[in-house]
Tab-separated table of C-alpha atoms in Angstrom:
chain	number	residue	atom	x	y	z
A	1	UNK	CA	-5.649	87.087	-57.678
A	2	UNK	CA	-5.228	90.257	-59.917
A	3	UNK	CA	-8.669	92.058	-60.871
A	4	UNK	CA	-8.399	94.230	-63.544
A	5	UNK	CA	-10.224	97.109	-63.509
A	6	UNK	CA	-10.881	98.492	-67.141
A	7	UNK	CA	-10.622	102.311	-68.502
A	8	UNK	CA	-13.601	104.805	-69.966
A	9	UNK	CA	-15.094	104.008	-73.235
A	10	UNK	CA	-13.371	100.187	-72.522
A	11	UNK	CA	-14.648	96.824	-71.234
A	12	UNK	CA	-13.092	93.784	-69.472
A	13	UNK	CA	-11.727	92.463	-72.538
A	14	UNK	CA	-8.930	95.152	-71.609
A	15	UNK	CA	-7.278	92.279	-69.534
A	16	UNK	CA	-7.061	89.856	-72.259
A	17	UNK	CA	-3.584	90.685	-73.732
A	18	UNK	CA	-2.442	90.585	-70.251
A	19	UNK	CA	-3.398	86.674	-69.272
A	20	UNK	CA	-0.044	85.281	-70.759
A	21	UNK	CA	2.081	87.812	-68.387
A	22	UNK	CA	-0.553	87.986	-65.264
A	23	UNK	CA	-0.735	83.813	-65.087
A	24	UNK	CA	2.734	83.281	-65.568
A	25	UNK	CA	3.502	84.958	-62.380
A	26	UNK	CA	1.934	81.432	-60.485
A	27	UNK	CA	-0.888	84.061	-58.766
A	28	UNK	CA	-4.222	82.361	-57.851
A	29	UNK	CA	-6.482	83.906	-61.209
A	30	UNK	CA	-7.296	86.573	-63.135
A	31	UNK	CA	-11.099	88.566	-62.646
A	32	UNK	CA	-12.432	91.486	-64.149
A	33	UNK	CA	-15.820	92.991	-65.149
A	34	UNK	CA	-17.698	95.161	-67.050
A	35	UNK	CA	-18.566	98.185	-65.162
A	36	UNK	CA	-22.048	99.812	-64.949
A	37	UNK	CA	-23.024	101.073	-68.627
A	38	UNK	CA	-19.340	99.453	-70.006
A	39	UNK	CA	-19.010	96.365	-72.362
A	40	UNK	CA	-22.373	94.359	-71.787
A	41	UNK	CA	-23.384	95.442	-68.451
A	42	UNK	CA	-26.587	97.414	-68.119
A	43	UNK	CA	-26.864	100.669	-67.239
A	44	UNK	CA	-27.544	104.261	-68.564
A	45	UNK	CA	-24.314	106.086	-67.536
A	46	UNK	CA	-20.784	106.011	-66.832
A	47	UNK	CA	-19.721	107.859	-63.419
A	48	UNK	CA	-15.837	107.792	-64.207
A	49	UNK	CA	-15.674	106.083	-60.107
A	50	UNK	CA	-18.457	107.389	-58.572
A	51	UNK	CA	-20.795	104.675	-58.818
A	52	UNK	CA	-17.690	101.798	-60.168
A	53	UNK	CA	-16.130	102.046	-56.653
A	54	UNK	CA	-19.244	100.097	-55.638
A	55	UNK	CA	-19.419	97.907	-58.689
A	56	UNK	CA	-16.083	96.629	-57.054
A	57	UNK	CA	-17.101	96.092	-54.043
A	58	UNK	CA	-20.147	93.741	-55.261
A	59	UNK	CA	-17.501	91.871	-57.339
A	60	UNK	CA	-15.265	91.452	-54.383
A	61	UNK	CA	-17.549	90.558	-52.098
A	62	UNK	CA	-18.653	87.587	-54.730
A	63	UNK	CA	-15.391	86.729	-55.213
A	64	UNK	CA	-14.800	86.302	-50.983
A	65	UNK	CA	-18.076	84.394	-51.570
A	66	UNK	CA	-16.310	81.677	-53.562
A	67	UNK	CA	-13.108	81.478	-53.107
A	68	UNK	CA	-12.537	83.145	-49.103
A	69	UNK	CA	-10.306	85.608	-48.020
A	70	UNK	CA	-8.109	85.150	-51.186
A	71	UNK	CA	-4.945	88.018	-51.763
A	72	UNK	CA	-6.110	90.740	-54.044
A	73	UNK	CA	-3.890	93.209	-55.616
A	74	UNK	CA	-5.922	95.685	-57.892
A	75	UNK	CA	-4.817	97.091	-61.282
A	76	UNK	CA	-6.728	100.053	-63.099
A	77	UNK	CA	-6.376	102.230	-65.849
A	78	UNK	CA	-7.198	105.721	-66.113
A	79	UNK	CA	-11.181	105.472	-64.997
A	80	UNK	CA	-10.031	101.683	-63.383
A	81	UNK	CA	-7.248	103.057	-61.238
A	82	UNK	CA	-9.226	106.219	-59.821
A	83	UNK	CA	-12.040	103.746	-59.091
A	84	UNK	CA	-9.521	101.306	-57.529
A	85	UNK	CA	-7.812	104.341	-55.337
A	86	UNK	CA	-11.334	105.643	-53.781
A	87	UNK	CA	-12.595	101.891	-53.144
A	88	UNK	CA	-9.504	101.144	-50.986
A	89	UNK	CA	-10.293	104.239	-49.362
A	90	UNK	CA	-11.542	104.607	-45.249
A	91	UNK	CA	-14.007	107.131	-46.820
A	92	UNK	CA	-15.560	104.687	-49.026
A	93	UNK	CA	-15.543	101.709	-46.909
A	94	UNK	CA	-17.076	103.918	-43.940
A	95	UNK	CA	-20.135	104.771	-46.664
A	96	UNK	CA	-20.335	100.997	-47.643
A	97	UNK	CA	-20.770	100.255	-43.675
A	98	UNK	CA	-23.374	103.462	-43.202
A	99	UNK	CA	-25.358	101.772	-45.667
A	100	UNK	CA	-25.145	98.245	-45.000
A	101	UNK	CA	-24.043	97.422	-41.512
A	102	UNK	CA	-24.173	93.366	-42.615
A	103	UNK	CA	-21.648	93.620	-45.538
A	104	UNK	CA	-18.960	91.293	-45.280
A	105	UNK	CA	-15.507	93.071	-44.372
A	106	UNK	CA	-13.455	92.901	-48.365
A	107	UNK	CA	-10.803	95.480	-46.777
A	108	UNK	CA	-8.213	92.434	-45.598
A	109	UNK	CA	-8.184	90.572	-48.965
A	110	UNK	CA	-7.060	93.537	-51.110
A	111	UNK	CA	-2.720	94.016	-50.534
A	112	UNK	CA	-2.053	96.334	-52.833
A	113	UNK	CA	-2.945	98.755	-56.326
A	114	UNK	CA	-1.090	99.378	-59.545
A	115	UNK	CA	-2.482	102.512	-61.082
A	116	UNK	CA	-2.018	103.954	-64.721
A	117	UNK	CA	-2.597	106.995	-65.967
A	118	UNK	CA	-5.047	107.808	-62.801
A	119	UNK	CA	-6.781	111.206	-62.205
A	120	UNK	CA	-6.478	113.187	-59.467
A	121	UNK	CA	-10.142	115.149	-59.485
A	122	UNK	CA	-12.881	114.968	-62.149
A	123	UNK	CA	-13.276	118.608	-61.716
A	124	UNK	CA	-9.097	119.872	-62.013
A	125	UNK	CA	-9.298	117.661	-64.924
A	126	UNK	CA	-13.039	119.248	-66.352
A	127	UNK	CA	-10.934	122.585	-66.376
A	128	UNK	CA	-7.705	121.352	-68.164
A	129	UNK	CA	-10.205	120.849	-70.770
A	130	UNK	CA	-10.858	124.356	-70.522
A	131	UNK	CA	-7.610	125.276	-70.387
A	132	UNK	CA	-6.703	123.407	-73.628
A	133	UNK	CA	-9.588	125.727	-75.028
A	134	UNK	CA	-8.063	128.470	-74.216
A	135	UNK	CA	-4.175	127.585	-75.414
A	136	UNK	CA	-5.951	126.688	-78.872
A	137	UNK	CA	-7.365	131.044	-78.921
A	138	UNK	CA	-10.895	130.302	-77.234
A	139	UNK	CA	-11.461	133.412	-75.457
A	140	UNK	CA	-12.985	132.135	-72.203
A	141	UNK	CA	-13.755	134.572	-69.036
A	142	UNK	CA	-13.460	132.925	-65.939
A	143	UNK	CA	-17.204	133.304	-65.121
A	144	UNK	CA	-18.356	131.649	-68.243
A	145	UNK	CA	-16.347	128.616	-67.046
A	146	UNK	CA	-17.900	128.449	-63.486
A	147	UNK	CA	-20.679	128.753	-65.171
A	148	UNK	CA	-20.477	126.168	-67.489
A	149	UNK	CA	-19.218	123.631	-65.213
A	150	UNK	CA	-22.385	124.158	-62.878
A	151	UNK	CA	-24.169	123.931	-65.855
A	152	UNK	CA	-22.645	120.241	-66.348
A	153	UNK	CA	-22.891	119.327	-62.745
A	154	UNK	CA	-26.681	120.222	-62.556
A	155	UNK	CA	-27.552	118.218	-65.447
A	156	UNK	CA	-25.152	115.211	-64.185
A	157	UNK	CA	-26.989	115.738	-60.709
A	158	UNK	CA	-30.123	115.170	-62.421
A	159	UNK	CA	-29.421	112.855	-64.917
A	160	UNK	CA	-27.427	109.876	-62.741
A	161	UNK	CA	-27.761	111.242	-59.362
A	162	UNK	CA	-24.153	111.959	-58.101
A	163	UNK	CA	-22.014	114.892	-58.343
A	164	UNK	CA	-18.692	115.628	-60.399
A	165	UNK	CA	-17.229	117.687	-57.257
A	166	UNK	CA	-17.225	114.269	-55.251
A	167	UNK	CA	-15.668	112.145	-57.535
A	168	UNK	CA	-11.848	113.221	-56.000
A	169	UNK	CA	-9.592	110.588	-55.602
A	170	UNK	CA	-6.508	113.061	-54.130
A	171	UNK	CA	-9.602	113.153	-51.071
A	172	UNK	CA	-9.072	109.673	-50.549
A	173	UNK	CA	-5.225	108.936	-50.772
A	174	UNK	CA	-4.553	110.289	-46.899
A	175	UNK	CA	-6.752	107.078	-45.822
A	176	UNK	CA	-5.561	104.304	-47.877
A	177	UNK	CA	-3.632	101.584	-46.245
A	178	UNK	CA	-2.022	99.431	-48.998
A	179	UNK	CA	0.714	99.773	-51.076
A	180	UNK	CA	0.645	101.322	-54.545
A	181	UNK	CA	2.407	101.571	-57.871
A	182	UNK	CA	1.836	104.342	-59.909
A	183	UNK	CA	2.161	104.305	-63.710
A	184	UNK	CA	2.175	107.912	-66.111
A	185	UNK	CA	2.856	108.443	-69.633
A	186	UNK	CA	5.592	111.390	-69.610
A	187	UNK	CA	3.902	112.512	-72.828
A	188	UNK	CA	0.010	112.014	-71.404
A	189	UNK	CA	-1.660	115.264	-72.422
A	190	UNK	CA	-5.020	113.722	-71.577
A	191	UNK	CA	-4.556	113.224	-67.848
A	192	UNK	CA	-1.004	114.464	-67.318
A	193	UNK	CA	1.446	113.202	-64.916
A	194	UNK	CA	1.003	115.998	-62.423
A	195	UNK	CA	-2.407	113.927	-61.676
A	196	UNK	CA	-0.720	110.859	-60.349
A	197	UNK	CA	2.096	113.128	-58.813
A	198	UNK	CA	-0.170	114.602	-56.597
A	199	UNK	CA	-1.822	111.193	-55.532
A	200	UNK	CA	1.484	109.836	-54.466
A	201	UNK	CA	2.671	112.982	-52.298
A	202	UNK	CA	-0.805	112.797	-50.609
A	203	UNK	CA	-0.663	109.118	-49.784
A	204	UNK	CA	-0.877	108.016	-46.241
A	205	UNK	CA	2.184	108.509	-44.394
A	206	UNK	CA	4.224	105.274	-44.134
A	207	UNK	CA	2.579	103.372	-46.670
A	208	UNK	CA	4.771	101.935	-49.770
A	209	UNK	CA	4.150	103.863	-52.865
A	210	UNK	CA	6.573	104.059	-56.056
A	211	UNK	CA	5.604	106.647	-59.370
A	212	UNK	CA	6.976	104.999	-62.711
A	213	UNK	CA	7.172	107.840	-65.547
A	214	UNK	CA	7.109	106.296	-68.877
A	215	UNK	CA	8.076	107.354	-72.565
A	216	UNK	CA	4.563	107.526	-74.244
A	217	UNK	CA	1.228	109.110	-74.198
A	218	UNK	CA	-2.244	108.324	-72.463
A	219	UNK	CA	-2.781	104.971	-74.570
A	220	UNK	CA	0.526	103.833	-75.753
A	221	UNK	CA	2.463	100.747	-74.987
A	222	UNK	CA	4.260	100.484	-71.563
A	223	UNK	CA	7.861	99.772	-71.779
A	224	UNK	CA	9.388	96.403	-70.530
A	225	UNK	CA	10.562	97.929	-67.017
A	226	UNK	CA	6.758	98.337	-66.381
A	227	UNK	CA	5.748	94.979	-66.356
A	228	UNK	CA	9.394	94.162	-64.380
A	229	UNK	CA	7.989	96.813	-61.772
A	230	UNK	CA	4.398	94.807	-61.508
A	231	UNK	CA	6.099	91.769	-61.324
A	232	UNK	CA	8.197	92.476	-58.238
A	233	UNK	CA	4.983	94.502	-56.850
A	234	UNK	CA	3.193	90.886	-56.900
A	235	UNK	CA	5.378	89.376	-55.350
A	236	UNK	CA	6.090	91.331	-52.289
A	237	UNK	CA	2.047	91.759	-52.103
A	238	UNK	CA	1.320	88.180	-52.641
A	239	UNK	CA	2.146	86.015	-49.653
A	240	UNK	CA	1.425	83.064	-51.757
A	241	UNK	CA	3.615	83.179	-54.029
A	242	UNK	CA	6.454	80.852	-53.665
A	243	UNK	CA	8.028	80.429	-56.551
A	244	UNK	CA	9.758	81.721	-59.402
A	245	UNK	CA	7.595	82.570	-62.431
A	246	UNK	CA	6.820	80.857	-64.752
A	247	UNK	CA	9.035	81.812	-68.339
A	248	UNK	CA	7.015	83.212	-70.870
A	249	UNK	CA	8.134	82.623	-74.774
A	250	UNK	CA	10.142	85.513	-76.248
A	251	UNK	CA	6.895	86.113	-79.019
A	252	UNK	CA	4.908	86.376	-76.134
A	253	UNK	CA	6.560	89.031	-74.277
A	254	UNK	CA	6.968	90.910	-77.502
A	255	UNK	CA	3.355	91.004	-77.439
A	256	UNK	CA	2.344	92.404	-74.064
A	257	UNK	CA	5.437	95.060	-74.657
A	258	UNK	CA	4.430	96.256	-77.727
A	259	UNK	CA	0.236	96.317	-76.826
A	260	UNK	CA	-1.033	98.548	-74.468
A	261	UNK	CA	-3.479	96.549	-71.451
A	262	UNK	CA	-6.286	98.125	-73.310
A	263	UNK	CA	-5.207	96.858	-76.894
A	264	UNK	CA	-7.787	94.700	-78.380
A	265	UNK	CA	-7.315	92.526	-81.191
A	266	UNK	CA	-10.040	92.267	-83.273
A	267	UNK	CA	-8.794	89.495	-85.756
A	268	UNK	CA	-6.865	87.740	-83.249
A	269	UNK	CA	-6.519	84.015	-83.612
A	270	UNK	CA	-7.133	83.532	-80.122
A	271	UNK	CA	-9.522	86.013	-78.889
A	272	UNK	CA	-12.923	86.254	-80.665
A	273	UNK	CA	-14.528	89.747	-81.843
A	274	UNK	CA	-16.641	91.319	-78.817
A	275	UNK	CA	-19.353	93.492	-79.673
A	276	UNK	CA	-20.721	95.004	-77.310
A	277	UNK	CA	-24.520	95.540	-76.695
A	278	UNK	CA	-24.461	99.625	-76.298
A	279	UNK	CA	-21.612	101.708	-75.121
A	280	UNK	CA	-22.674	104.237	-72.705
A	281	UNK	CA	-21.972	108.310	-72.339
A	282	UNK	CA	-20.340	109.615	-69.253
A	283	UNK	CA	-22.864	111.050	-67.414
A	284	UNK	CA	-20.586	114.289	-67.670
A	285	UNK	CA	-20.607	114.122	-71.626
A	286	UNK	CA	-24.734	113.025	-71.863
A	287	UNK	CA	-24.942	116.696	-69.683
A	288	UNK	CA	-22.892	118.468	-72.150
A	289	UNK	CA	-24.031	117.486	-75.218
A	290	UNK	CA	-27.709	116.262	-76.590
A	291	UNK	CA	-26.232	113.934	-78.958
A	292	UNK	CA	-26.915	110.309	-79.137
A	293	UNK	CA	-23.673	108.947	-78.029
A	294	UNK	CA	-25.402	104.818	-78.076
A	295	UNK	CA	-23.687	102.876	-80.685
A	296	UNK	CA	-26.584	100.466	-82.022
A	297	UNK	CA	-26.255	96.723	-83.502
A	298	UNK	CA	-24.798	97.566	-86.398
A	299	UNK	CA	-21.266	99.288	-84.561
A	300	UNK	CA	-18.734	99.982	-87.130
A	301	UNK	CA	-15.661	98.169	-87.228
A	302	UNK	CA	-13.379	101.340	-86.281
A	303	UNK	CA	-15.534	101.804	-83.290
A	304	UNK	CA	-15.248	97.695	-82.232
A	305	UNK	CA	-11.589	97.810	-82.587
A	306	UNK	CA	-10.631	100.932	-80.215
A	307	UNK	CA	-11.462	100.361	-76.950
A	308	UNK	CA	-10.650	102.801	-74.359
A	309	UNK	CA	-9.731	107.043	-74.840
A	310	UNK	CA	-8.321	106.981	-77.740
A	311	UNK	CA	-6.959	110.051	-79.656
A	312	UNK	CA	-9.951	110.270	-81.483
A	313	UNK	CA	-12.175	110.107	-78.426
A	314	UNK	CA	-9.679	112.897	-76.858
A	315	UNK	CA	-10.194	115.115	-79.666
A	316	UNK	CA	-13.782	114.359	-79.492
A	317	UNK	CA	-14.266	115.779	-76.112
A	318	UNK	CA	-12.511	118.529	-76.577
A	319	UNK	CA	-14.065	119.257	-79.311
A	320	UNK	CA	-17.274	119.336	-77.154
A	321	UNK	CA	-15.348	121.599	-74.892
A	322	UNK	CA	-14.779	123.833	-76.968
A	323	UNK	CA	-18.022	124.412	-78.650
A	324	UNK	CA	-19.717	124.580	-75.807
A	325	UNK	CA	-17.533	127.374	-74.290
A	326	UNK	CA	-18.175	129.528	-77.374
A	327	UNK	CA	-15.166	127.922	-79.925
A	328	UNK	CA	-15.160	125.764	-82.855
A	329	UNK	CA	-13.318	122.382	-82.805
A	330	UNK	CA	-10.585	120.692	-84.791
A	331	UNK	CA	-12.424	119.592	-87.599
A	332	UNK	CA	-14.597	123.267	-88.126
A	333	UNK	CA	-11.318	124.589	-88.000
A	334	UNK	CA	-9.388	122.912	-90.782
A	335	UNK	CA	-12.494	123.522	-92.682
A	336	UNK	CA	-12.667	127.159	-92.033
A	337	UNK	CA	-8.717	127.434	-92.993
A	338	UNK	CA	-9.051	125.712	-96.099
A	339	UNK	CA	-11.646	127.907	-97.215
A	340	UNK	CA	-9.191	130.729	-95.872
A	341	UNK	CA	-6.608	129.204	-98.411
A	342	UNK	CA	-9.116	128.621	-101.307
């Protein structure tokens, strides 16, 4: 079985364009979920893996519930594949057994991860932000950005209970025990490669890991030898798997080339329109910002359609960033040099 494991800003309908290309590979099913505050699952807050690490493990251990000690092979995206990386983890799984002695061992059933576009560390990635800032003529002394990243983890601390500086999945590579394939846009200027370059050179020693770098950006399409890569990666991890796959119908393939995991298509034929009851803030973004980031009943159709970080949602934080540090962002900018023109 594959569970999907979906990105910020996303829901489990990520998986969707997937099912034609996951199912033809004769595997035992397809899972995935909404995590906490994501799609229509309760909660007040996105942790970007703090909290979704155990999210997993409650879906796992359901899934051992009714089906056994199936094969698992996990595949995340951005927020998904960190998650998936510190679950796997002996750090993790020694908390899960701290606090509950009795909870059934999910370790065995998971043989592998396929990880795109994760991040190394919440906070190395909190400065690129910065960093950005300061490439676009934000004038930022290094104190005012220790500062203002306390400043966030404070108010995360308070508001959701966990803190940024532990949410560092290059901490939790050295003890994982199953094979991995890595995935990067060559182009991502949202979490850049570097992130998932460091993951694999810290991986344990003597575990299987392979780094595919792509043409494209943070959300664009994966090319063909992507899904050839996952293919072959199922079927070494999957015991079960017998025999050949199954042959999917040219149109078909087209489709999961040419649409990113994370597409979603709202007028599909196929797929009906999910709306979701409230999208949630990172806990890191509610902290930096008092806006009202809840979409309510009545969610515009732009906002139903994109799913995941999209370029707007990029700009958006750094936007946020910027401000905050002192700046203006994109759009005050073009406004302030078109009055400069006028």
């Amino acid at each position: 079985m594959v569970v999907y494991l979906h990105g910020n800003a996303s829901a489990r309908v990520e998986v969707l364009p997937q099912l034609s290309f996951l199912l033809s590979q004769n595997i035992y099913g397809v899972c995935s979920c909404d995590f906490t505050g994501s799609g229509k699952s309760d909660g007040d807050y996105v942790s970007l893996g703090y909290y979704e690490r155990y999210d997993l493990e409650c879906l796992l251990q359901h899934l051992q519930e009714l089906h056994g000690n199936i094969e698992i092979v996990l595949w995340g995206r951005s927020m998904g594949a960190s998650t998936a990386l510190m679950h796997v983890s002996e750090l993790t799984q020694s908390s899960i057994e701290r606090e509950d002695g009795d909870h059934p061992d999910t370790t065995s059933m998971v043989k592998g991860v396929i990880c795109d576009s994760p991040f190394c560390s919440l906070l190395v990635l909190c400065e690129e932000l910065v960093e950005r800032a300061r490439e676009q003529g934000i004038v930022v002394p290094g104190v005012i950005v220790s500062a203002a990243i306390a400043m966030i983890a404070r108010s995360v601390n308070k508001l959701a209970q966990f803190s940024i500086y532990d949410i560092v999945p290059l901490d939790h590579t050295p003890t994982i025990g199953v094979p991995a394939l890595f995935v990067v846009g060559a182009d991502d200027d949202f979490i850049p490669p570097h992130h998932s370059e460091a993951l694999v050179e810290t991986y344990q020693q003597g575990i299987s890991t392979n780094l595919l770098m792509v043409p494209g950006g943070h959300n664009d399409p994966r090319p063909e030898i992507v899904f050839e890569s996952i293919e072959q990666f199922l079927k070494y991890r999957f015991e079960s798997i017998t025999e050949s796959p199954l042959k999917v119908p040219n149109e078909m393939k087209a489709s999961y080339y040419r649409n990113p995991p994370w597409a979603y298509f709202r007028y599909s034929t196929i797929f009906k329109a999910h709306t979701p009851s409230t999208t949630q803030p990172t806990a890191a973004a509610a902290a930096a910002t008092t806006t009202n980031t809840k979409n309510t009943d009545n969610t515009t159709n732009a906002e139903e359609e994109e799913l995941g970080m999209t370029q707007e949602r990029q700009d958006d934080i750094q936007n946020k960033v910027n401000m905050m540090l002192g700046g203006v962002g994109t759009e005050e900018k073009k406004e302030n040099s078109a009055s400069d023109v006028e």
